Each structure stands twice: as C-alpha cells, then as structure tokens.
Amino acid sequence: MEYRKIKDQDKDGDVVADDIESLHGKALSAGNFATLGGSSSEKSKWKRKSIVTLALTVLTSSQAILIVWSKRAGKYEYCVTTANFLVEALKCAFSLAALGRIWRNEGVTEDNRLSTTLDEVSVYPIPAVLYLVKNLLQYYIFAYVDAPGYQILKNLNIISTGVLYRIILKKKLSEIQWAAFILLCAGCTTAQLNPSSDHVLQTPFQGWVMAIVMALLSGFAGVYTEAIIKKRPSRNINVQNFWLYVFGMAFNAIAIVIQDFDAVMNKGFFHGYSLITFLMILNHALSGIAVSMVMKYADNIVKVYSTSVAMLLTAVVSVFLFGFHLSLAFFLGSTVVSVSIYLHSIGKLQK
Amino acid sequence: MEYRKIKDQDKDGDVVADDIESLHGKALSAGNFATLGGSSSEKSKWKRKSIVTLALTVLTSSQAILIVWSKRAGKYEYCVTTANFLVEALKCAFSLAALGRIWRNEGVTEDNRLSTTLDEVSVYPIPAVLYLVKNLLQYYIFAYVDAPGYQILKNLNIISTGVLYRIILKKKLSEIQWAAFILLCAGCTTAQLNPSSDHVLQTPFQGWVMAIVMALLSGFAGVYTEAIIKKRPSRNINVQNFWLYVFGMAFNAIAIVIQDFDAVMNKGFFHGYSLITFLMILNHALSGIAVSMVMKYADNIVKVYSTSVAMLLTAVVSVFLFGFHLSLAFFLGSTVVSVSIYLHSIGKLQK
C-alpha cells in the first residue's frame, strides 16, 4: 500500500493538464514539435531520447527491486505523505541545481529563466489535482478489488494512454502500432498472472467502472503532461519541472496537514525512516525526473513501453537477487511484449 | 490418452511425405500452384477456401466437445487401434462415395480416375510411417512430461509448422506474419494455462528434445501432405485422399494385429463401443477429410489458425454446455490470438 501510493504519485504527480480546447486550438501535432524543437541534429535527438528512455527503464525496475528489498526487511512506519513531500522537494532541488549549472554556463535567457507568466504557470497545479482525485478513488476501489487484482487492472492504463494520446495529442498510431499496444497490455497482464489472478474476473461492476475511470485519469495525466511540456518546446525542461514540482510540494504539504498532522507533530517528520526509505525517495525523485524527460524528448507511448520493459526486467533481476521463480505465464507474457515492441518499431516505419 | 491417440492420428495420419530433394527440384512455389490450379475464378476459390476452413474449425471444436462429453459419460473400454482403423476406413468410404458421384456426373477422366502410377502412389505410405514414429515417441515422452504438460508443449507444433512451411514449401511469410505466428503460439499456450502449468518448466532436457522432435515430425507431416496434395493440383482431391487413407487403413490393421490381436479375437472388434464412440469416429473421419481439403485449397498456415480458433471456440461453447469457467489467462490468450489473426491478414496485404 505504502509503496503503491508513492509510486502512483511519482508516475502521475508530475502531470500537468491544460484546457483541452486550448490545446486543440494550438494544434500540437507531432510535426510542430519536430520543427520547433529541431536545434540539434536527428542523431543527437535519437541519442537523447534513448538515454532518457534507458534511464526511466533502469530507475523503474530498480524502484520495484527496492520495494521487494524493503518488504523483506520488514514493515516501515513512516508517514506516506511526508515521503511524498520529500520526493517532490528533492525533484525541485535537482531541477534548481541543474538550472544553476545552466545559468552559469549559458547565462539566463528567455527559455531558461525561472520567472514565468500567469498564462504559463496556470496549468501546472492541475496534475496535483488529478493526483488527489486518483488517490481518493484508490481508497474506494479497494472496497471492490484486492491489491493483486488492482495491479492487474492497472494494465488498463496502457490502453487508456494510447486512446487519449490519439484523441488529445492528435498523434496517429498505425494499425500495426494499435495492435502492438493491445498486445503490450495483454502481454504485461499475462506476465503478472498468478494462481489467484482469476479473482479479478469476479470484480463487481462498480469496481470495473472505477478501474476504467482511474485508468482514464492516469492516461489523462500522462498525456496532459506531455501536452504541457511540449507546448513550449524551447522552454528549458528544468524550469518546466521546477514549476510542476513546486505545486506537487504544495499539495503534499496540504495532505500532511490534513492526514498526518498529529503524527508528524508528536513523533517527528522523519519518524520510522530508514536507509531504505531514503533510497526509495531518491529513486522516486530520479525516476520522476526521467518521466518528465521522456515526455519532453520522447512521448507517452515510449514511457509506457519503457515501464513495461522495466516490469519484466525487475522479474528477471529478482530471480538472481531474491531467488524468485519465473512462471510459464511470465515467459509467455514477455514473448508477447517483445513481439509488441518489434511490431511498434515496424509499424513506425510503415506509417 | 485414448482420445489423444485418435486425434493425433487424425491430424497427422493423412500426411504424405515425399523426397525433399525431388520437391526442391520441382520448385513447388506458391506461384506454380496459383497458375496450375486456376480453373475457377478467384472469388469461387476464396469461397471454397472459406468453406473448408470453416468446416475444419467447426469439426475440430465439436471434436473437443465430444471428448468432454465422453469423459463425463465415463471411461470407454474400446480398443484405440480398432477405432483408428474405422476412422481410416470411413474416410476411405467417404472418398469413394464422392468419387462415385463425380464419375456419374462428369465421367472418368485422367484427373479423377482411381488407377495410378507407382511414381504417384509411392509417397502415400509415408504419412503412416511418420505417424507410427510419432506415436512411438508419444509413449516415451510421458516418462518426462505429464499429460497437461504435453498439451502445452504441443503448441510448439505451431512454430515448427511455420518454419517447415517456409523451408520445405519455400513459401514466404512476411515479417508481420512471422510475428503473428509467434503470437499465435504464445496466445494458444496462454489460453490453456492453469495453476499447474508451471510444472512444464521442470521438464528435463530429454523431454524438451523429444517435444521439439515431435513438433518437427508433426510439422513435417502437415507440410508434406500439403506438398504432395498440391504437387498434382489438377488431380481430384478424393483420389488423393483415397490413396492416403488406404495406407492409413493398412498400417492401422497391422497395429491391431500387433497390439490388440488377442483382445479383438476374444472380446470382438466392437467391444466397449458406444454411441459416443461412433460419433467420435464419424467426427474424426470428417475432420480428417476437412484437413485434406484445407491442404488442397488453402495451406498449413490456415490449418493452424483454424485449429487454434477451434480450441478457443471449444472453451466458449463449454461454458454454455458444461458450465465451465473461463480464466483470465483464457481471455488474454484469446486477445493475443485475435490480434495474431488480424496481423496475419494485414501482413498478407503488405507482403
């Protein structure tokens, strides 16, 4: 539970939504981004895209490994809200540090200055709102679905991301890429199957509706972040991140006051923290930044593939680290995911 | 066990192998078939292909339903060898009846006459030999794999059929069609997953080797039948079937003498037969003929897709007939198989 909450915030917390109409009006097509952002050559773009994708994959899988490690080491009694706040604060600090370096080397320009307009900054609090709504729903969905069932249902995010990516960002996926996306969802779910997975089929109607709503919220969040970050392609990503994370900090501070004010006051802010808690916070901060970078230099589709591959990597690494056994379902799911990645790349060429 | 033996013979018993060298020499390419067999229009060809494929799908799924029915009704004590013999005899009778009709309507021609040359008929006994080898191996593989595990490993047939189809018949599959074929194998296996499926991962090395050898034998058998039947495209399929089944009868008669001579002599040929036994024999005979027709008018790839879809259909029908429950794995596998079929058809267009 604790992990999931941090993780969900991390993935969706750096999400900014804008008014859909305004986005439509400005026609944020792939072509626009390509021409506006084209300061470096295609090759260096590809290299940057590969590096951020690789970073996201490695960070996401090490995230899951840290969780297993922390579970093995016993339960932690820290406040989830304080950990979430620290993740946001750390991301803010990293963004400022990166900006400081850039200012020293390149000087302050229109694109990397921190000061902003109301028009630019007004959309940045929205991800935090989306996050709050999703977190609220998350408490309700456990009335209908158990935790492993919820992990299975979360794969609906893959489909919702694809659909909203198409609708909101108006980017086209080829027929083969759509097929690949359905396969990615089926493959990831297959890889996670265990003997008790069939319980999820007994989910009542309300549970399905909530799972779909949450998948849509999560998809919206991801696609909106991409829209907002790419809306100003020349704006420095660290400035964009800074504003995203500032509002993340603010909303998490409110959450601390509402939910855990007494605990923090009586036991202290860092009560129950251990080395592994700090490592998890560091990891979540870094992978949050990696998500933003993938949104800036690649897209939500790459993000989904990256986190899916991370899920498979985690399982393989866990075999060596923790002596886990891989199931036949895992091998079948991995095969389907691999074919999906292949088809996605083929589909791109034939588009 | 009893069912599997009938079924395996049925699928692979109508298989004829030729000398690979001679096939290569005669360059049985897809193009050849298309020009040689082109007496009717494309549309009627497509219609005929659809009808035989549909027939195979329906017959194969009703086959599986008959098995479930027979299992529910209790065990049968009939000799498997006599049932196999009757299947071949019935197929022979059907072929002769069809030929009789054709002779009455069209007269005896070069293409539909029953008499044959040694050159033509010499390859027809080979399927029976392949069948014997495979049946022999089947007894040995159960030393390493249990029956449900064997059902899982049999999905390797899909891959071996694709590979041998490419190598022996020299027909090309597009990249997307290869991807679709891997997905078909993964999807069918996923749909068959149950909580004990992981046992198959503990299969010892010898078991894997035997499973692969059996998959290759099965694939060889299927692809060879297609090669032989299509080698003489103008030759009437019923004549080709007649000769295939005559040798099937002969080899099954030998099997009766070797394995069940005493039982048949003491208890009689039809000892232990019931209505359902006769229905299963009739069904196997008809689906055996449907396999031949698919080989003649379509190909092994269509056959593999048809029997895979039949497997899924069976499960769905069993929900209504026997109150079976569909697992999450079944839905995921069905999704992957559906996408595979879609990709196969897309891949054909783009080839």
mmCIF file of N, CA, C and O in Angstrom, chain B residues 40-93:
data_model
loop_
_atom_site.group_PDB
_atom_site.id
_atom_site.type_symbol
_atom_site.label_atom_id
_atom_site.label_comp_id
_atom_site.label_asym_id
_atom_site.label_seq_id
_atom_site.Cartn_x
_atom_site.Cartn_y
_atom_site.Cartn_z
ATOM 1 N N SER B 40 -11.133 -22.151 -61.773
ATOM 2 C CA SER B 40 -12.284 -21.345 -61.345
ATOM 3 C C SER B 40 -11.828 -19.934 -61.008
ATOM 4 O O SER B 40 -10.648 -19.665 -60.869
ATOM 5 N N SER B 41 -12.760 -19.040 -60.832
ATOM 6 C CA SER B 41 -12.412 -17.640 -60.572
ATOM 7 C C SER B 41 -11.854 -17.462 -59.167
ATOM 8 O O SER B 41 -12.029 -18.328 -58.306
ATOM 9 N N GLU B 42 -11.241 -16.318 -58.930
ATOM 10 C CA GLU B 42 -10.669 -16.010 -57.614
ATOM 11 C C GLU B 42 -11.730 -16.052 -56.521
ATOM 12 O O GLU B 42 -11.487 -16.513 -55.418
ATOM 13 N N LYS B 43 -12.934 -15.566 -56.876
ATOM 14 C CA LYS B 43 -13.988 -15.462 -55.880
ATOM 15 C C LYS B 43 -14.458 -16.851 -55.428
ATOM 16 O O LYS B 43 -14.641 -17.093 -54.232
ATOM 17 N N SER B 44 -14.645 -17.754 -56.408
ATOM 18 C CA SER B 44 -15.125 -19.087 -56.037
ATOM 19 C C SER B 44 -14.026 -19.845 -55.298
ATOM 20 O O SER B 44 -14.297 -20.660 -54.418
ATOM 21 N N LYS B 45 -12.766 -19.561 -55.635
ATOM 22 C CA LYS B 45 -11.631 -20.138 -54.901
ATOM 23 C C LYS B 45 -11.668 -19.709 -53.447
ATOM 24 O O LYS B 45 -11.465 -20.508 -52.548
ATOM 25 N N TRP B 46 -11.909 -18.393 -53.273
ATOM 26 C CA TRP B 46 -11.930 -17.832 -51.929
ATOM 27 C C TRP B 46 -13.070 -18.448 -51.131
ATOM 28 O O TRP B 46 -12.930 -18.765 -49.953
ATOM 29 N N LYS B 47 -14.220 -18.643 -51.825
ATOM 30 C CA LYS B 47 -15.395 -19.211 -51.188
ATOM 31 C C LYS B 47 -15.112 -20.647 -50.735
ATOM 32 O O LYS B 47 -15.413 -21.028 -49.599
ATOM 33 N N ARG B 48 -14.507 -21.435 -51.644
ATOM 34 C CA ARG B 48 -14.195 -22.823 -51.336
ATOM 35 C C ARG B 48 -13.228 -22.912 -50.156
ATOM 36 O O ARG B 48 -13.386 -23.709 -49.239
ATOM 37 N N LYS B 49 -12.221 -22.019 -50.192
ATOM 38 C CA LYS B 49 -11.225 -21.958 -49.117
ATOM 39 C C LYS B 49 -11.899 -21.644 -47.779
ATOM 40 O O LYS B 49 -11.603 -22.255 -46.753
ATOM 41 N N SER B 50 -12.848 -20.689 -47.817
ATOM 42 C CA SER B 50 -13.544 -20.302 -46.586
ATOM 43 C C SER B 50 -14.374 -21.454 -46.048
ATOM 44 O O SER B 50 -14.408 -21.698 -44.843
ATOM 45 N N ILE B 51 -15.078 -22.151 -46.974
ATOM 46 C CA ILE B 51 -15.957 -23.240 -46.535
ATOM 47 C C ILE B 51 -15.147 -24.358 -45.879
ATOM 48 O O ILE B 51 -15.491 -24.831 -44.792
ATOM 49 N N VAL B 52 -14.044 -24.771 -46.503
ATOM 50 C CA VAL B 52 -13.280 -25.876 -45.916
ATOM 51 C C VAL B 52 -12.652 -25.448 -44.584
ATOM 52 O O VAL B 52 -12.569 -26.235 -43.636
ATOM 53 N N THR B 53 -12.239 -24.174 -44.515
ATOM 54 C CA THR B 53 -11.642 -23.692 -43.265
ATOM 55 C C THR B 53 -12.674 -23.675 -42.145
ATOM 56 O O THR B 53 -12.406 -24.119 -41.021
ATOM 57 N N LEU B 54 -13.872 -23.177 -42.491
ATOM 58 C CA LEU B 54 -14.953 -23.143 -41.508
ATOM 59 C C LEU B 54 -15.311 -24.560 -41.059
ATOM 60 O O LEU B 54 -15.502 -24.814 -39.861
ATOM 61 N N ALA B 55 -15.389 -25.480 -42.023
ATOM 62 C CA ALA B 55 -15.716 -26.871 -41.703
ATOM 63 C C ALA B 55 -14.680 -27.445 -40.731
ATOM 64 O O ALA B 55 -15.026 -28.074 -39.723
ATOM 65 N N LEU B 56 -13.397 -27.185 -41.024
ATOM 66 C CA LEU B 56 -12.340 -27.705 -40.142
ATOM 67 C C LEU B 56 -12.478 -27.130 -38.737
ATOM 68 O O LEU B 56 -12.354 -27.842 -37.732
ATOM 69 N N THR B 57 -12.759 -25.809 -38.668
ATOM 70 C CA THR B 57 -12.881 -25.165 -37.359
ATOM 71 C C THR B 57 -14.033 -25.764 -36.556
ATOM 72 O O THR B 57 -13.872 -26.126 -35.387
ATOM 73 N N VAL B 58 -15.195 -25.884 -37.209
ATOM 74 C CA VAL B 58 -16.373 -26.409 -36.512
ATOM 75 C C VAL B 58 -16.152 -27.864 -36.107
ATOM 76 O O VAL B 58 -16.443 -28.262 -34.972
ATOM 77 N N LEU B 59 -15.600 -28.677 -37.017
ATOM 78 C CA LEU B 59 -15.385 -30.093 -36.715
ATOM 79 C C LEU B 59 -14.373 -30.272 -35.592
ATOM 80 O O LEU B 59 -14.543 -31.106 -34.708
ATOM 81 N N THR B 60 -13.299 -29.470 -35.626
ATOM 82 C CA THR B 60 -12.283 -29.607 -34.585
ATOM 83 C C THR B 60 -12.838 -29.222 -33.226
ATOM 84 O O THR B 60 -12.555 -29.878 -32.222
ATOM 85 N N SER B 61 -13.642 -28.144 -33.189
ATOM 86 C CA SER B 61 -14.155 -27.772 -31.868
ATOM 87 C C SER B 61 -15.214 -28.752 -31.379
ATOM 88 O O SER B 61 -15.271 -29.047 -30.186
ATOM 89 N N SER B 62 -16.020 -29.297 -32.306
ATOM 90 C CA SER B 62 -17.007 -30.280 -31.852
ATOM 91 C C SER B 62 -16.308 -31.566 -31.404
ATOM 92 O O SER B 62 -16.788 -32.265 -30.505
ATOM 93 N N GLN B 63 -15.153 -31.847 -32.012
ATOM 94 C CA GLN B 63 -14.312 -32.968 -31.572
ATOM 95 C C GLN B 63 -14.009 -32.857 -30.084
ATOM 96 O O GLN B 63 -14.249 -33.783 -29.307
ATOM 97 N N ALA B 64 -13.487 -31.682 -29.713
ATOM 98 C CA ALA B 64 -13.094 -31.471 -28.319
ATOM 99 C C ALA B 64 -14.305 -31.553 -27.399
ATOM 100 O O ALA B 64 -14.209 -32.043 -26.270
ATOM 101 N N ILE B 65 -15.456 -31.086 -27.902
ATOM 102 C CA ILE B 65 -16.662 -31.130 -27.071
ATOM 103 C C ILE B 65 -17.123 -32.574 -26.876
ATOM 104 O O ILE B 65 -17.550 -32.955 -25.784
ATOM 105 N N LEU B 66 -17.002 -33.390 -27.939
ATOM 106 C CA LEU B 66 -17.329 -34.815 -27.808
ATOM 107 C C LEU B 66 -16.451 -35.492 -26.750
ATOM 108 O O LEU B 66 -16.907 -36.347 -26.002
ATOM 109 N N ILE B 67 -15.177 -35.089 -26.712
ATOM 110 C CA ILE B 67 -14.275 -35.680 -25.711
ATOM 111 C C ILE B 67 -14.745 -35.370 -24.306
ATOM 112 O O ILE B 67 -14.793 -36.247 -23.446
ATOM 113 N N VAL B 68 -15.072 -34.071 -24.091
ATOM 114 C CA VAL B 68 -15.532 -33.686 -22.759
ATOM 115 C C VAL B 68 -16.781 -34.489 -22.409
ATOM 116 O O VAL B 68 -16.915 -35.037 -21.319
ATOM 117 N N TRP B 69 -17.688 -34.598 -23.376
ATOM 118 C CA TRP B 69 -18.922 -35.343 -23.193
ATOM 119 C C TRP B 69 -18.603 -36.794 -22.839
ATOM 120 O O TRP B 69 -19.159 -37.358 -21.891
ATOM 121 N N SER B 70 -17.688 -37.400 -23.592
ATOM 122 C CA SER B 70 -17.361 -38.808 -23.362
ATOM 123 C C SER B 70 -16.698 -38.993 -21.997
ATOM 124 O O SER B 70 -16.932 -39.971 -21.307
ATOM 125 N N LYS B 71 -15.876 -38.003 -21.599
ATOM 126 C CA LYS B 71 -15.234 -38.077 -20.276
ATOM 127 C C LYS B 71 -16.281 -38.023 -19.167
ATOM 128 O O LYS B 71 -16.187 -38.716 -18.163
ATOM 129 N N ARG B 72 -17.288 -37.153 -19.404
ATOM 130 C CA ARG B 72 -18.342 -37.009 -18.401
ATOM 131 C C ARG B 72 -19.162 -38.300 -18.309
ATOM 132 O O ARG B 72 -19.675 -38.658 -17.271
ATOM 133 N N ALA B 73 -19.318 -38.949 -19.469
ATOM 134 C CA ALA B 73 -20.164 -40.140 -19.515
ATOM 135 C C ALA B 73 -19.441 -41.367 -18.943
ATOM 136 O O ALA B 73 -20.042 -42.421 -18.800
ATOM 137 N N GLY B 74 -18.160 -41.243 -18.637
ATOM 138 C CA GLY B 74 -17.411 -42.372 -18.077
ATOM 139 C C GLY B 74 -16.368 -42.876 -19.057
ATOM 140 O O GLY B 74 -16.272 -42.409 -20.187
ATOM 141 N N LYS B 75 -15.594 -43.824 -18.612
ATOM 142 C CA LYS B 75 -14.491 -44.327 -19.438
ATOM 143 C C LYS B 75 -14.968 -45.379 -20.421
ATOM 144 O O LYS B 75 -15.898 -46.122 -20.149
ATOM 145 N N TYR B 76 -14.330 -45.433 -21.567
ATOM 146 C CA TYR B 76 -14.699 -46.446 -22.554
ATOM 147 C C TYR B 76 -13.584 -47.462 -22.686
ATOM 148 O O TYR B 76 -12.405 -47.128 -22.617
ATOM 149 N N GLU B 77 -13.981 -48.705 -22.896
ATOM 150 C CA GLU B 77 -13.008 -49.793 -22.902
ATOM 151 C C GLU B 77 -12.724 -50.297 -24.306
ATOM 152 O O GLU B 77 -12.198 -51.392 -24.470
ATOM 153 N N TYR B 78 -13.049 -49.510 -25.303
ATOM 154 C CA TYR B 78 -12.808 -49.982 -26.672
ATOM 155 C C TYR B 78 -11.322 -49.930 -27.005
ATOM 156 O O TYR B 78 -10.551 -49.209 -26.367
ATOM 157 N N CYS B 79 -10.909 -50.726 -28.028
ATOM 158 C CA CYS B 79 -9.517 -50.698 -28.471
ATOM 159 C C CYS B 79 -9.287 -49.459 -29.325
ATOM 160 O O CYS B 79 -10.013 -49.221 -30.299
ATOM 161 N N VAL B 80 -8.265 -48.694 -28.965
ATOM 162 C CA VAL B 80 -7.942 -47.491 -29.724
ATOM 163 C C VAL B 80 -7.569 -47.848 -31.160
ATOM 164 O O VAL B 80 -7.940 -47.150 -32.106
ATOM 165 N N THR B 81 -6.865 -48.964 -31.325
ATOM 166 C CA THR B 81 -6.424 -49.348 -32.676
ATOM 167 C C THR B 81 -7.612 -49.635 -33.597
ATOM 168 O O THR B 81 -7.594 -49.242 -34.770
ATOM 169 N N THR B 82 -8.641 -50.274 -33.057
ATOM 170 C CA THR B 82 -9.802 -50.561 -33.917
ATOM 171 C C THR B 82 -10.526 -49.270 -34.280
ATOM 172 O O THR B 82 -10.982 -49.107 -35.416
ATOM 173 N N ALA B 83 -10.596 -48.333 -33.331
ATOM 174 C CA ALA B 83 -11.248 -47.046 -33.615
ATOM 175 C C ALA B 83 -10.471 -46.294 -34.694
ATOM 176 O O ALA B 83 -11.055 -45.747 -35.638
ATOM 177 N N ASN B 84 -9.143 -46.309 -34.563
ATOM 178 C CA ASN B 84 -8.309 -45.655 -35.572
ATOM 179 C C ASN B 84 -8.532 -46.270 -36.951
ATOM 180 O O ASN B 84 -8.609 -45.567 -37.963
ATOM 181 N N PHE B 85 -8.618 -47.597 -36.970
ATOM 182 C CA PHE B 85 -8.839 -48.296 -38.236
ATOM 183 C C PHE B 85 -10.169 -47.880 -38.855
ATOM 184 O O PHE B 85 -10.262 -47.600 -40.050
ATOM 185 N N LEU B 86 -11.191 -47.779 -38.013
ATOM 186 C CA LEU B 86 -12.518 -47.398 -38.519
ATOM 187 C C LEU B 86 -12.534 -45.972 -39.051
ATOM 188 O O LEU B 86 -13.218 -45.679 -40.038
ATOM 189 N N VAL B 87 -11.778 -45.087 -38.389
ATOM 190 C CA VAL B 87 -11.686 -43.708 -38.883
ATOM 191 C C VAL B 87 -11.135 -43.716 -40.304
ATOM 192 O O VAL B 87 -11.693 -43.084 -41.217
ATOM 193 N N GLU B 88 -10.041 -44.457 -40.513
ATOM 194 C CA GLU B 88 -9.432 -44.513 -41.844
ATOM 195 C C GLU B 88 -10.393 -45.149 -42.854
ATOM 196 O O GLU B 88 -10.523 -44.683 -43.986
ATOM 197 N N ALA B 89 -11.053 -46.224 -42.426
ATOM 198 C CA ALA B 89 -11.983 -46.921 -43.321
ATOM 199 C C ALA B 89 -13.134 -45.999 -43.730
ATOM 200 O O ALA B 89 -13.527 -45.941 -44.899
ATOM 201 N N LEU B 90 -13.650 -45.238 -42.766
ATOM 202 C CA LEU B 90 -14.754 -44.324 -43.033
ATOM 203 C C LEU B 90 -14.321 -43.224 -44.004
ATOM 204 O O LEU B 90 -15.069 -42.863 -44.930
ATOM 205 N N LYS B 91 -13.117 -42.707 -43.795
ATOM 206 C CA LYS B 91 -12.598 -41.676 -44.691
ATOM 207 C C LYS B 91 -12.478 -42.233 -46.116
ATOM 208 O O LYS B 91 -12.810 -41.565 -47.093
ATOM 209 N N CYS B 92 -11.995 -43.473 -46.212
ATOM 210 C CA CYS B 92 -11.893 -44.161 -47.496
ATOM 211 C C CYS B 92 -13.274 -44.256 -48.155
ATOM 212 O O CYS B 92 -13.430 -43.963 -49.346
ATOM 213 N N ALA B 93 -14.252 -44.686 -47.374
ATOM 214 C CA ALA B 93 -15.604 -44.860 -47.895
ATOM 215 C C ALA B 93 -16.179 -43.537 -48.385
ATOM 216 O O ALA B 93 -16.765 -43.455 -49.475
#
